[in-house]
Amino acid sequence: MRTFSIVKPDAVAAGNTGAILQSLEAAGFRLVALRLVRMTKAEAEGFYGVHRERPFFSSLTDFMSSGPAVVVALERDDAIRELRRLMGATNPADAAPGTVRARFASSIERNAIHGSDSPESAAFELGYFFPGVELG
Ligand code: RTP
Ligand code: MG
Protein backbone atom coordinates (compact mmCIF):
# COMPACT_ATOMS: atom_id res chain seq x y z
CA MET A 1 0.00 0.00 0.00
CA ARG A 2 1.18 3.54 -0.79
CA THR A 3 1.11 6.88 0.94
CA PHE A 4 2.40 10.37 0.33
CA SER A 5 4.78 12.47 2.41
CA ILE A 6 6.50 15.86 2.29
CA VAL A 7 9.73 16.80 4.00
CA LYS A 8 8.57 20.36 4.71
CA PRO A 9 10.61 23.53 3.96
CA ASP A 10 11.76 23.96 7.58
CA ALA A 11 13.36 20.50 7.59
CA VAL A 12 14.95 20.91 4.14
CA ALA A 13 16.38 24.33 5.14
CA ALA A 14 17.77 22.86 8.38
CA GLY A 15 19.57 20.07 6.51
CA ASN A 16 17.40 17.32 7.98
CA THR A 17 16.15 15.78 4.70
CA GLY A 18 18.60 12.89 4.77
CA ALA A 19 17.96 12.03 8.41
CA ILE A 20 14.18 12.07 7.88
CA LEU A 21 14.33 9.90 4.74
CA GLN A 22 16.65 7.53 6.61
CA SER A 23 14.15 7.19 9.45
CA LEU A 24 11.42 6.39 6.92
CA GLU A 25 13.58 3.72 5.27
CA ALA A 26 14.59 2.32 8.67
CA ALA A 27 10.87 1.93 9.44
CA GLY A 28 10.44 -0.22 6.34
CA PHE A 29 9.17 2.33 3.83
CA ARG A 30 10.40 1.99 0.26
CA LEU A 31 10.79 5.15 -1.85
CA VAL A 32 8.70 4.79 -5.02
CA ALA A 33 8.95 8.40 -6.30
CA LEU A 34 10.76 11.48 -5.02
CA ARG A 35 11.16 15.08 -6.17
CA LEU A 36 12.43 18.42 -4.82
CA VAL A 37 9.73 21.09 -5.34
CA ARG A 38 9.46 24.81 -4.72
CA MET A 39 5.68 25.20 -4.35
CA THR A 40 3.97 28.38 -5.42
CA LYS A 41 1.47 29.87 -2.97
CA ALA A 42 -1.33 28.65 -5.29
CA GLU A 43 0.06 25.09 -5.35
CA ALA A 44 0.24 25.06 -1.56
CA GLU A 45 -3.35 26.35 -1.37
CA GLY A 46 -4.52 23.60 -3.72
CA PHE A 47 -2.67 20.92 -1.80
CA TYR A 48 -4.06 21.99 1.60
CA GLY A 49 -7.49 22.95 0.21
CA VAL A 50 -9.29 20.97 2.93
CA HIS A 51 -7.93 23.54 5.43
CA ARG A 52 -9.11 26.60 3.44
CA GLU A 53 -11.44 27.77 6.22
CA ARG A 54 -8.97 27.23 9.05
CA PRO A 55 -7.39 30.26 10.79
CA PHE A 56 -3.87 28.97 10.04
CA PHE A 57 -4.46 28.48 6.27
CA SER A 58 -2.73 31.66 5.07
CA SER A 59 0.27 31.18 7.35
CA LEU A 60 0.51 27.47 6.47
CA THR A 61 0.50 28.10 2.72
CA ASP A 62 3.07 30.92 3.10
CA PHE A 63 5.29 28.49 5.00
CA MET A 64 4.83 25.63 2.52
CA SER A 65 5.76 27.94 -0.39
CA SER A 66 8.69 29.57 1.45
CA GLY A 67 11.42 27.26 0.14
CA PRO A 68 12.19 23.85 -1.33
CA ALA A 69 10.40 20.78 -0.02
CA VAL A 70 10.83 17.09 -0.85
CA VAL A 71 7.71 15.26 -2.03
CA VAL A 72 7.83 11.49 -1.81
CA ALA A 73 5.65 8.46 -2.56
CA LEU A 74 6.18 5.64 -0.07
CA GLU A 75 5.26 1.99 0.08
CA ARG A 76 4.96 -0.53 2.92
CA ASP A 77 2.20 -2.52 4.58
CA ASP A 78 -0.33 -0.34 6.43
CA ALA A 79 1.57 2.64 5.00
CA ILE A 80 -0.88 5.41 5.87
CA ARG A 81 -1.25 4.51 9.54
CA GLU A 82 2.43 3.62 10.01
CA LEU A 83 3.61 6.93 8.51
CA ARG A 84 1.26 8.92 10.77
CA ARG A 85 2.60 7.01 13.77
CA LEU A 86 6.23 7.62 12.77
CA MET A 87 5.52 11.35 12.24
CA GLY A 88 4.14 12.00 15.72
CA ALA A 89 1.50 14.54 16.76
CA THR A 90 1.00 17.78 14.79
CA ASN A 91 2.25 19.83 17.74
CA PRO A 92 5.79 18.67 18.56
CA ALA A 93 5.10 19.38 22.24
CA ASP A 94 2.68 16.43 22.07
CA ALA A 95 4.76 14.18 19.78
CA ALA A 96 5.97 10.88 21.24
CA PRO A 97 9.73 10.58 21.79
CA GLY A 98 11.61 9.29 18.75
CA THR A 99 9.00 10.42 16.23
CA VAL A 100 10.07 12.64 13.33
CA ARG A 101 8.25 15.64 14.77
CA ALA A 102 9.67 15.12 18.25
CA ARG A 103 13.15 15.08 16.72
CA PHE A 104 12.91 17.73 14.01
CA ALA A 105 9.84 20.00 14.37
CA SER A 106 10.26 23.48 15.80
CA SER A 107 6.59 24.51 16.16
CA ILE A 108 3.03 23.36 15.47
CA GLU A 109 3.36 24.89 11.99
CA ARG A 110 7.03 24.25 11.20
CA ASN A 111 6.69 20.56 11.95
CA ALA A 112 9.10 18.96 9.49
CA ILE A 113 6.88 16.39 7.76
CA HIS A 114 3.48 15.83 6.16
CA GLY A 115 1.71 12.51 5.75
CA SER A 116 -1.60 11.60 4.12
CA ASP A 117 -4.30 10.90 6.71
CA SER A 118 -6.63 8.56 4.74
CA PRO A 119 -6.74 6.46 1.55
CA GLU A 120 -8.74 9.26 -0.09
CA SER A 121 -6.19 11.96 0.78
CA ALA A 122 -3.29 9.67 -0.24
CA ALA A 123 -4.85 9.19 -3.69
CA PHE A 124 -5.43 12.93 -4.11
CA GLU A 125 -1.97 13.91 -2.84
CA LEU A 126 -0.03 11.29 -4.87
CA GLY A 127 -1.84 12.50 -8.00
CA TYR A 128 -1.23 16.16 -7.10
CA PHE A 129 2.55 15.86 -7.18
CA PHE A 130 3.09 12.79 -9.36
CA PRO A 131 0.43 13.16 -12.06
CA GLY A 132 0.48 10.42 -14.62
CA VAL A 133 3.59 8.88 -13.14
CA GLU A 134 3.83 5.12 -13.01
CA LEU A 135 4.98 4.98 -9.38
CA GLY A 136 7.75 2.62 -8.39
P1 RTP B 1 -0.09 17.36 7.77
O1 RTP B 1 -1.44 17.47 7.09
O2 RTP B 1 0.88 18.43 7.29
O3 RTP B 1 0.48 15.98 7.66
O4 RTP B 1 -0.28 17.63 9.35
P2 RTP B 1 -1.39 17.07 10.33
O5 RTP B 1 -2.33 16.16 9.58
O6 RTP B 1 -0.71 16.52 11.53
O7 RTP B 1 -2.14 18.40 10.78
P3 RTP B 1 -3.34 19.19 10.03
O8 RTP B 1 -4.39 19.44 11.05
O9 RTP B 1 -3.72 18.50 8.77
O10 RTP B 1 -2.66 20.58 9.70
C1 RTP B 1 -1.87 20.75 8.55
C2 RTP B 1 -0.64 21.56 8.89
O11 RTP B 1 -1.03 22.90 9.20
C3 RTP B 1 -0.12 23.44 10.16
N1 RTP B 1 -0.87 23.82 11.36
N2 RTP B 1 -0.71 24.96 11.98
N3 RTP B 1 -0.96 27.14 13.78
C4 RTP B 1 -1.68 26.05 13.97
O12 RTP B 1 -2.45 25.93 14.91
C5 RTP B 1 -1.55 24.96 13.02
N4 RTP B 1 -2.24 23.84 13.06
C6 RTP B 1 -1.80 23.11 12.00
C7 RTP B 1 0.90 22.36 10.46
O13 RTP B 1 2.02 22.54 9.58
C8 RTP B 1 0.12 21.12 10.14
O14 RTP B 1 0.98 20.03 9.93
MG1 MG C 1 -3.23 16.73 7.77
Coordinates of N, CA, C and O and ligand atoms in Angstrom, one line a residue:
M1 N 0.8 -1.2 0.0 CA 0.0 0.0 0.0 C 0.9 1.3 0.0 O 2.0 1.2 0.5
R2 N 0.4 2.3 -0.6 CA 1.2 3.5 -0.8 C 0.6 4.7 0.0 O -0.6 4.8 0.2
T3 N 1.5 5.6 0.3 CA 1.1 6.9 0.9 C 2.0 8.0 0.4 O 2.9 7.7 -0.4
F4 N 1.7 9.2 0.8 CA 2.4 10.4 0.3 C 2.9 11.2 1.5 O 2.2 11.4 2.5
S5 N 4.2 11.7 1.3 CA 4.8 12.5 2.4 C 5.5 13.7 1.8 O 5.8 13.7 0.6
I6 N 5.7 14.7 2.6 CA 6.5 15.9 2.3 C 7.5 16.1 3.4 O 7.1 16.2 4.6
V7 N 8.8 16.2 3.1 CA 9.7 16.8 4.0 C 9.6 18.3 3.8 O 9.8 18.9 2.7
K8 N 9.0 19.0 4.8 CA 8.6 20.4 4.7 C 9.8 21.3 4.6 O 10.9 21.0 5.0
P9 N 9.5 22.6 4.2 CA 10.6 23.5 4.0 C 11.5 23.8 5.2 O 12.7 24.0 5.0
D10 N 10.9 23.7 6.4 CA 11.8 24.0 7.6 C 12.8 22.9 7.7 O 14.0 23.2 8.0
A11 N 12.4 21.6 7.4 CA 13.4 20.5 7.6 C 14.4 20.5 6.5 O 15.6 20.2 6.7
V12 N 14.0 20.8 5.2 CA 14.9 20.9 4.1 C 16.0 22.0 4.4 O 17.2 21.8 4.3
A13 N 15.5 23.2 4.9 CA 16.4 24.3 5.1 C 17.4 24.0 6.3 O 18.5 24.5 6.3
A14 N 16.9 23.2 7.2 CA 17.8 22.9 8.4 C 18.7 21.7 8.1 O 19.5 21.4 8.9
G15 N 18.7 21.2 6.9 CA 19.6 20.1 6.5 C 19.2 18.7 7.1 O 20.0 17.9 7.3
N16 N 17.9 18.6 7.4 CA 17.4 17.3 8.0 C 16.7 16.4 7.0 O 16.2 15.3 7.4
T17 N 16.8 16.7 5.7 CA 16.1 15.8 4.7 C 16.7 14.4 4.8 O 15.9 13.4 4.8
G18 N 18.0 14.2 4.8 CA 18.6 12.9 4.8 C 18.2 12.1 6.0 O 17.9 10.9 5.9
A19 N 18.3 12.7 7.2 CA 18.0 12.0 8.4 C 16.5 11.6 8.4 O 16.2 10.5 8.9
I20 N 15.6 12.4 7.9 CA 14.2 12.1 7.9 C 13.9 10.9 6.9 O 13.2 10.0 7.2
L21 N 14.5 11.0 5.7 CA 14.3 9.9 4.7 C 14.9 8.6 5.3 O 14.4 7.5 5.1
Q22 N 16.0 8.7 6.0 CA 16.6 7.5 6.6 C 15.7 6.9 7.7 O 15.6 5.7 7.7
S23 N 15.1 7.8 8.4 CA 14.2 7.2 9.5 C 13.0 6.5 8.8 O 12.5 5.5 9.3
L24 N 12.5 7.0 7.6 CA 11.4 6.4 6.9 C 11.9 5.0 6.4 O 11.2 4.0 6.6
E25 N 13.1 5.0 5.8 CA 13.6 3.7 5.3 C 13.8 2.7 6.4 O 13.5 1.5 6.3
A26 N 14.3 3.2 7.5 CA 14.6 2.3 8.7 C 13.3 1.7 9.2 O 13.3 0.6 9.8
A27 N 12.2 2.4 9.0 CA 10.9 1.9 9.4 C 10.2 1.0 8.4 O 9.1 0.6 8.5
G28 N 10.9 0.7 7.3 CA 10.4 -0.2 6.3 C 9.7 0.4 5.1 O 9.2 -0.3 4.3
F29 N 9.8 1.7 5.0 CA 9.2 2.3 3.8 C 10.1 2.3 2.7 O 11.3 2.6 2.8
R30 N 9.6 1.9 1.5 CA 10.4 2.0 0.3 C 10.0 3.3 -0.5 O 8.8 3.7 -0.5
L31 N 11.0 3.9 -1.1 CA 10.8 5.1 -1.9 C 10.3 4.7 -3.2 O 11.1 4.0 -3.9
V32 N 9.2 5.2 -3.7 CA 8.7 4.8 -5.0 C 8.7 6.0 -6.0 O 8.7 5.8 -7.2
A33 N 8.8 7.2 -5.5 CA 9.0 8.4 -6.3 C 9.4 9.5 -5.4 O 9.0 9.6 -4.2
L34 N 10.2 10.4 -5.9 CA 10.8 11.5 -5.0 C 11.2 12.7 -5.9 O 11.7 12.5 -7.0
R35 N 10.9 13.9 -5.4 CA 11.2 15.1 -6.2 C 11.3 16.3 -5.2 O 10.6 16.4 -4.2
L36 N 12.3 17.2 -5.5 CA 12.4 18.4 -4.8 C 11.5 19.4 -5.5 O 11.6 19.6 -6.7
V37 N 10.7 20.1 -4.7 CA 9.7 21.1 -5.3 C 9.8 22.4 -4.6 O 10.0 22.4 -3.4
R38 N 9.7 23.5 -5.3 CA 9.5 24.8 -4.7 C 8.0 25.2 -5.0 O 7.7 25.6 -6.1
M39 N 7.1 25.0 -4.1 CA 5.7 25.2 -4.4 C 5.4 26.7 -4.5 O 6.0 27.5 -3.8
T40 N 4.5 27.0 -5.4 CA 4.0 28.4 -5.4 C 2.9 28.4 -4.3 O 2.5 27.4 -3.8
K41 N 2.5 29.7 -4.0 CA 1.5 29.9 -3.0 C 0.2 29.2 -3.5 O -0.5 28.5 -2.7
A42 N -0.1 29.3 -4.7 CA -1.3 28.7 -5.3 C -1.3 27.1 -5.2 O -2.3 26.5 -4.9
E43 N -0.1 26.6 -5.5 CA 0.1 25.1 -5.4 C -0.1 24.6 -3.9 O -0.7 23.6 -3.6
A44 N 0.4 25.4 -3.0 CA 0.2 25.1 -1.6 C -1.2 25.2 -1.2 O -1.8 24.3 -0.4
E45 N -1.9 26.2 -1.7 CA -3.3 26.3 -1.4 C -4.2 25.2 -1.9 O -5.1 24.7 -1.3
G46 N -3.8 24.7 -3.1 CA -4.5 23.6 -3.7 C -4.3 22.3 -3.0 O -5.2 21.5 -2.7
F47 N -3.0 22.1 -2.5 CA -2.7 20.9 -1.8 C -3.4 20.8 -0.5 O -3.9 19.8 -0.1
Y48 N -3.4 22.0 0.3 CA -4.1 22.0 1.6 C -5.5 22.6 1.5 O -6.0 23.2 2.5
G49 N -6.1 22.4 0.4 CA -7.5 23.0 0.2 C -8.5 22.6 1.3 O -9.4 23.4 1.6
V50 N -8.3 21.4 1.9 CA -9.3 21.0 2.9 C -9.2 21.9 4.1 O -10.1 21.9 4.9
H51 N -8.1 22.7 4.3 CA -7.9 23.5 5.4 C -8.3 25.0 5.1 O -7.9 25.9 5.9
R52 N -8.9 25.2 3.9 CA -9.1 26.6 3.4 C -9.8 27.5 4.5 O -9.5 28.7 4.5
E53 N -10.7 26.9 5.3 CA -11.4 27.8 6.2 C -10.7 27.9 7.6 O -11.3 28.6 8.5
R54 N -9.6 27.2 7.7 CA -9.0 27.2 9.1 C -8.2 28.5 9.3 O -7.7 29.1 8.3
P55 N -8.1 29.0 10.5 CA -7.4 30.3 10.8 C -5.9 30.2 10.4 O -5.3 31.3 10.1
F56 N -5.3 29.0 10.3 CA -3.9 29.0 10.0 C -3.6 28.8 8.5 O -2.4 28.6 8.1
F57 N -4.6 28.8 7.7 CA -4.5 28.5 6.3 C -3.5 29.4 5.6 O -2.6 28.9 4.8
S58 N -3.6 30.7 5.8 CA -2.7 31.7 5.1 C -1.3 31.5 5.5 O -0.3 31.4 4.7
S59 N -1.1 31.4 6.8 CA 0.3 31.2 7.4 C 0.9 29.9 6.9 O 2.0 29.8 6.5
L60 N 0.0 28.8 6.9 CA 0.5 27.5 6.5 C 1.0 27.5 5.0 O 2.0 27.0 4.7
T61 N 0.2 28.1 4.1 CA 0.5 28.1 2.7 C 1.7 29.0 2.4 O 2.4 28.8 1.5
D62 N 1.8 30.1 3.2 CA 3.1 30.9 3.1 C 4.3 30.1 3.4 O 5.3 30.1 2.7
F63 N 4.2 29.4 4.6 CA 5.3 28.5 5.0 C 5.6 27.4 4.0 O 6.8 27.2 3.6
M64 N 4.6 26.7 3.4 CA 4.8 25.6 2.5 C 5.4 26.1 1.2 O 6.0 25.3 0.5
S65 N 5.2 27.4 0.9 CA 5.8 27.9 -0.4 C 7.0 28.8 -0.1 O 7.5 29.5 -1.0
S66 N 7.6 28.7 1.1 CA 8.7 29.6 1.4 C 10.1 29.1 1.0 O 11.0 29.8 1.1
G67 N 10.1 27.8 0.5 CA 11.4 27.3 0.1 C 11.2 25.8 -0.4 O 10.1 25.3 -0.3
P68 N 12.3 25.2 -0.8 CA 12.2 23.9 -1.3 C 11.7 22.8 -0.3 O 12.0 22.9 0.9
A69 N 10.9 21.9 -0.8 CA 10.4 20.8 0.0 C 10.7 19.5 -0.8 O 10.9 19.6 -2.0
V70 N 10.6 18.4 -0.2 CA 10.8 17.1 -0.9 C 9.5 16.3 -0.8 O 9.0 16.0 0.3
V71 N 8.9 16.0 -2.0 CA 7.7 15.3 -2.0 C 8.1 13.8 -2.4 O 8.9 13.6 -3.2
V72 N 7.4 12.9 -1.7 CA 7.8 11.5 -1.8 C 6.6 10.5 -1.7 O 5.7 10.7 -0.9
A73 N 6.6 9.6 -2.6 CA 5.7 8.5 -2.6 C 6.3 7.3 -1.9 O 7.5 6.9 -2.2
L74 N 5.6 6.7 -0.9 CA 6.2 5.6 -0.1 C 5.3 4.4 -0.1 O 4.1 4.5 -0.2
E75 N 6.0 3.3 0.1 CA 5.3 2.0 0.1 C 5.7 1.1 1.2 O 6.9 1.0 1.5
R76 N 4.7 0.5 1.9 CA 5.0 -0.5 2.9 C 3.6 -1.0 3.3 O 2.6 -0.4 2.9
D77 N 3.5 -2.1 4.1 CA 2.2 -2.5 4.6 C 1.6 -1.5 5.6 O 2.4 -0.9 6.3
D78 N 0.3 -1.3 5.5 CA -0.3 -0.3 6.4 C 0.3 1.0 6.4 O 0.5 1.7 7.4
A79 N 0.7 1.5 5.2 CA 1.6 2.6 5.0 C 1.0 3.9 5.6 O 1.7 4.7 6.2
I80 N -0.3 4.1 5.4 CA -0.9 5.4 5.9 C -0.8 5.5 7.4 O -0.3 6.5 7.9
R81 N -1.3 4.5 8.1 CA -1.2 4.5 9.5 C 0.2 4.5 10.1 O 0.5 5.2 11.1
E82 N 1.0 3.7 9.5 CA 2.4 3.6 10.0 C 3.2 4.9 9.8 O 4.0 5.3 10.7
L83 N 2.9 5.6 8.7 CA 3.6 6.9 8.5 C 3.1 7.9 9.6 O 3.9 8.7 10.2
R84 N 1.8 8.0 9.8 CA 1.3 8.9 10.8 C 1.9 8.6 12.2 O 2.1 9.6 12.9
R85 N 2.0 7.4 12.5 CA 2.6 7.0 13.8 C 4.1 7.5 13.9 O 4.5 8.0 14.9
L86 N 4.8 7.2 12.8 CA 6.2 7.6 12.8 C 6.4 9.1 12.8 O 7.4 9.7 13.4
M87 N 5.4 9.9 12.2 CA 5.5 11.4 12.2 C 5.4 11.9 13.6 O 6.0 12.9 14.0
G88 N 4.5 11.4 14.4 CA 4.1 12.0 15.7 C 3.1 13.1 15.6 O 2.7 13.4 14.5
A89 N 2.6 13.6 16.7 CA 1.5 14.5 16.8 C 1.9 15.8 16.0 O 3.0 16.2 16.0
T90 N 0.8 16.5 15.5 CA 1.0 17.8 14.8 C 1.8 18.8 15.6 O 2.8 19.4 15.0
N91 N 1.5 18.9 16.9 CA 2.3 19.8 17.7 C 3.4 19.0 18.3 O 3.2 18.1 19.1
P92 N 4.7 19.5 18.1 CA 5.8 18.7 18.6 C 5.8 18.5 20.1 O 6.4 17.6 20.6
A93 N 5.2 19.5 20.8 CA 5.1 19.4 22.2 C 4.3 18.1 22.7 O 4.5 17.6 23.8
D94 N 3.5 17.6 21.8 CA 2.7 16.4 22.1 C 3.2 15.2 21.4 O 2.6 14.1 21.5
A95 N 4.3 15.3 20.6 CA 4.8 14.2 19.8 C 5.5 13.2 20.7 O 6.4 13.6 21.5
A96 N 5.3 11.9 20.5 CA 6.0 10.9 21.2 C 7.5 10.9 21.0 O 7.9 11.2 19.8
P97 N 8.3 10.6 22.0 CA 9.7 10.6 21.8 C 10.1 9.7 20.6 O 9.6 8.6 20.5
G98 N 11.1 10.1 19.9 CA 11.6 9.3 18.8 C 10.9 9.5 17.4 O 11.4 9.1 16.4
T99 N 9.7 10.2 17.5 CA 9.0 10.4 16.2 C 9.7 11.5 15.5 O 10.5 12.3 16.0
V100 N 9.4 11.6 14.2 CA 10.1 12.6 13.3 C 9.8 14.0 13.9 O 10.7 14.9 13.9
R101 N 8.6 14.3 14.3 CA 8.2 15.6 14.8 C 8.9 15.9 16.1 O 9.3 17.0 16.4
A102 N 9.0 14.9 17.0 CA 9.7 15.1 18.3 C 11.1 15.5 18.0 O 11.7 16.3 18.7
R103 N 11.7 14.9 17.0 CA 13.1 15.1 16.7 C 13.4 16.4 15.9 O 14.5 17.0 16.1
F104 N 12.5 16.7 15.0 CA 12.9 17.7 14.0 C 12.0 18.9 13.9 O 12.3 19.9 13.3
A105 N 10.8 18.9 14.5 CA 9.8 20.0 14.4 C 10.2 21.1 15.3 O 10.7 20.9 16.4
S106 N 10.0 22.4 14.9 CA 10.3 23.5 15.8 C 9.0 24.2 16.3 O 9.1 25.0 17.3
S107 N 7.8 23.9 15.7 CA 6.6 24.5 16.2 C 5.4 23.7 15.6 O 5.6 22.8 14.7
I108 N 4.2 24.1 16.0 CA 3.0 23.4 15.5 C 2.9 23.6 14.0 O 2.4 22.7 13.3
E109 N 3.4 24.7 13.4 CA 3.4 24.9 12.0 C 4.6 24.3 11.3 O 4.5 23.6 10.3
R110 N 5.8 24.7 11.8 CA 7.0 24.3 11.2 C 7.4 22.9 11.8 O 8.3 22.8 12.6
N111 N 6.6 21.9 11.3 CA 6.7 20.6 12.0 C 7.3 19.5 11.1 O 7.0 18.3 11.3
A112 N 8.1 19.8 10.1 CA 9.1 19.0 9.5 C 8.5 18.0 8.5 O 9.2 17.7 7.5
I113 N 7.3 17.5 8.7 CA 6.9 16.4 7.8 C 5.4 16.4 7.6 O 4.6 16.8 8.6
H114 N 4.9 16.1 6.4 CA 3.5 15.8 6.2 C 3.3 14.4 5.8 O 4.1 13.7 5.2
G115 N 2.1 13.8 6.2 CA 1.7 12.5 5.8 C 0.2 12.4 5.5 O -0.6 13.0 6.3
S116 N -0.2 11.8 4.4 CA -1.6 11.6 4.1 C -2.3 11.0 5.3 O -1.8 10.1 6.0
D117 N -3.6 11.4 5.5 CA -4.3 10.9 6.7 C -5.4 9.9 6.4 O -6.1 9.4 7.3
S118 N -5.6 9.5 5.1 CA -6.6 8.6 4.7 C -6.3 8.1 3.3 O -5.6 8.7 2.6
P119 N -6.9 6.9 2.9 CA -6.7 6.5 1.5 C -7.2 7.5 0.5 O -6.5 7.7 -0.5
E120 N -8.2 8.2 0.8 CA -8.7 9.3 -0.1 C -7.7 10.4 -0.2 O -7.4 10.9 -1.3
S121 N -7.2 10.9 0.9 CA -6.2 12.0 0.8 C -4.9 11.5 0.1 O -4.3 12.2 -0.6
A122 N -4.5 10.2 0.4 CA -3.3 9.7 -0.2 C -3.5 9.7 -1.8 O -2.5 10.0 -2.5
A123 N -4.6 9.2 -2.2 CA -4.9 9.2 -3.7 C -4.8 10.6 -4.3 O -4.2 10.8 -5.3
F124 N -5.4 11.5 -3.6 CA -5.4 12.9 -4.1 C -4.0 13.5 -4.1 O -3.5 14.1 -5.1
E125 N -3.3 13.3 -3.0 CA -2.0 13.9 -2.8 C -0.9 13.3 -3.7 O -0.1 14.0 -4.3
L126 N -1.0 11.9 -3.9 CA 0.0 11.3 -4.9 C -0.3 11.8 -6.3 O 0.7 12.2 -7.0
G127 N -1.5 12.0 -6.7 CA -1.8 12.5 -8.0 C -1.5 14.0 -8.2 O -1.2 14.4 -9.3
Y128 N -1.5 14.7 -7.1 CA -1.2 16.2 -7.1 C 0.2 16.4 -7.5 O 0.5 17.3 -8.2
F129 N 1.1 15.6 -6.9 CA 2.5 15.9 -7.2 C 3.2 14.9 -8.2 O 4.3 15.1 -8.6
F130 N 2.5 13.8 -8.4 CA 3.1 12.8 -9.4 C 2.0 12.4 -10.4 O 1.7 11.3 -10.6
P131 N 1.5 13.4 -11.1 CA 0.4 13.2 -12.1 C 0.9 12.3 -13.2 O 2.0 12.6 -13.8
G132 N 0.2 11.3 -13.5 CA 0.5 10.4 -14.6 C 1.7 9.6 -14.5 O 2.2 9.0 -15.4
V133 N 2.3 9.6 -13.3 CA 3.6 8.9 -13.1 C 3.3 7.4 -12.7 O 2.4 7.2 -11.9
E134 N 3.9 6.5 -13.4 CA 3.8 5.1 -13.0 C 4.7 4.9 -11.8 O 6.0 4.8 -11.9
L135 N 4.2 5.0 -10.6 CA 5.0 5.0 -9.4 C 5.7 3.7 -9.2 O 5.1 2.6 -9.3
G136 N 7.0 3.8 -8.8 CA 7.8 2.6 -8.4 C 8.2 1.7 -9.5 O 8.7 0.7 -9.2
Ligands
RTP1 P1 -0.1 17.4 7.8 O1 -1.4 17.5 7.1 O2 0.9 18.4 7.3 O3 0.5 16.0 7.7 O4 -0.3 17.6 9.4 P2 -1.4 17.1 10.3 O5 -2.3 16.2 9.6 O6 -0.7 16.5 11.5 O7 -2.1 18.4 10.8 P3 -3.3 19.2 10.0 O8 -4.4 19.4 11.1 O9 -3.7 18.5 8.8 O10 -2.7 20.6 9.7 C1 -1.9 20.7 8.5 C2 -0.6 21.6 8.9 O11 -1.0 22.9 9.2 C3 -0.1 23.4 10.2 N1 -0.9 23.8 11.4 N2 -0.7 25.0 12.0 N3 -1.0 27.1 13.8 C4 -1.7 26.0 14.0 O12 -2.4 25.9 14.9 C5 -1.5 25.0 13.0 N4 -2.2 23.8 13.1 C6 -1.8 23.1 12.0 C7 0.9 22.4 10.5 O13 2.0 22.5 9.6 C8 0.1 21.1 10.1 O14 1.0 20.0 9.9
MG2 MG -3.2 16.7 7.8

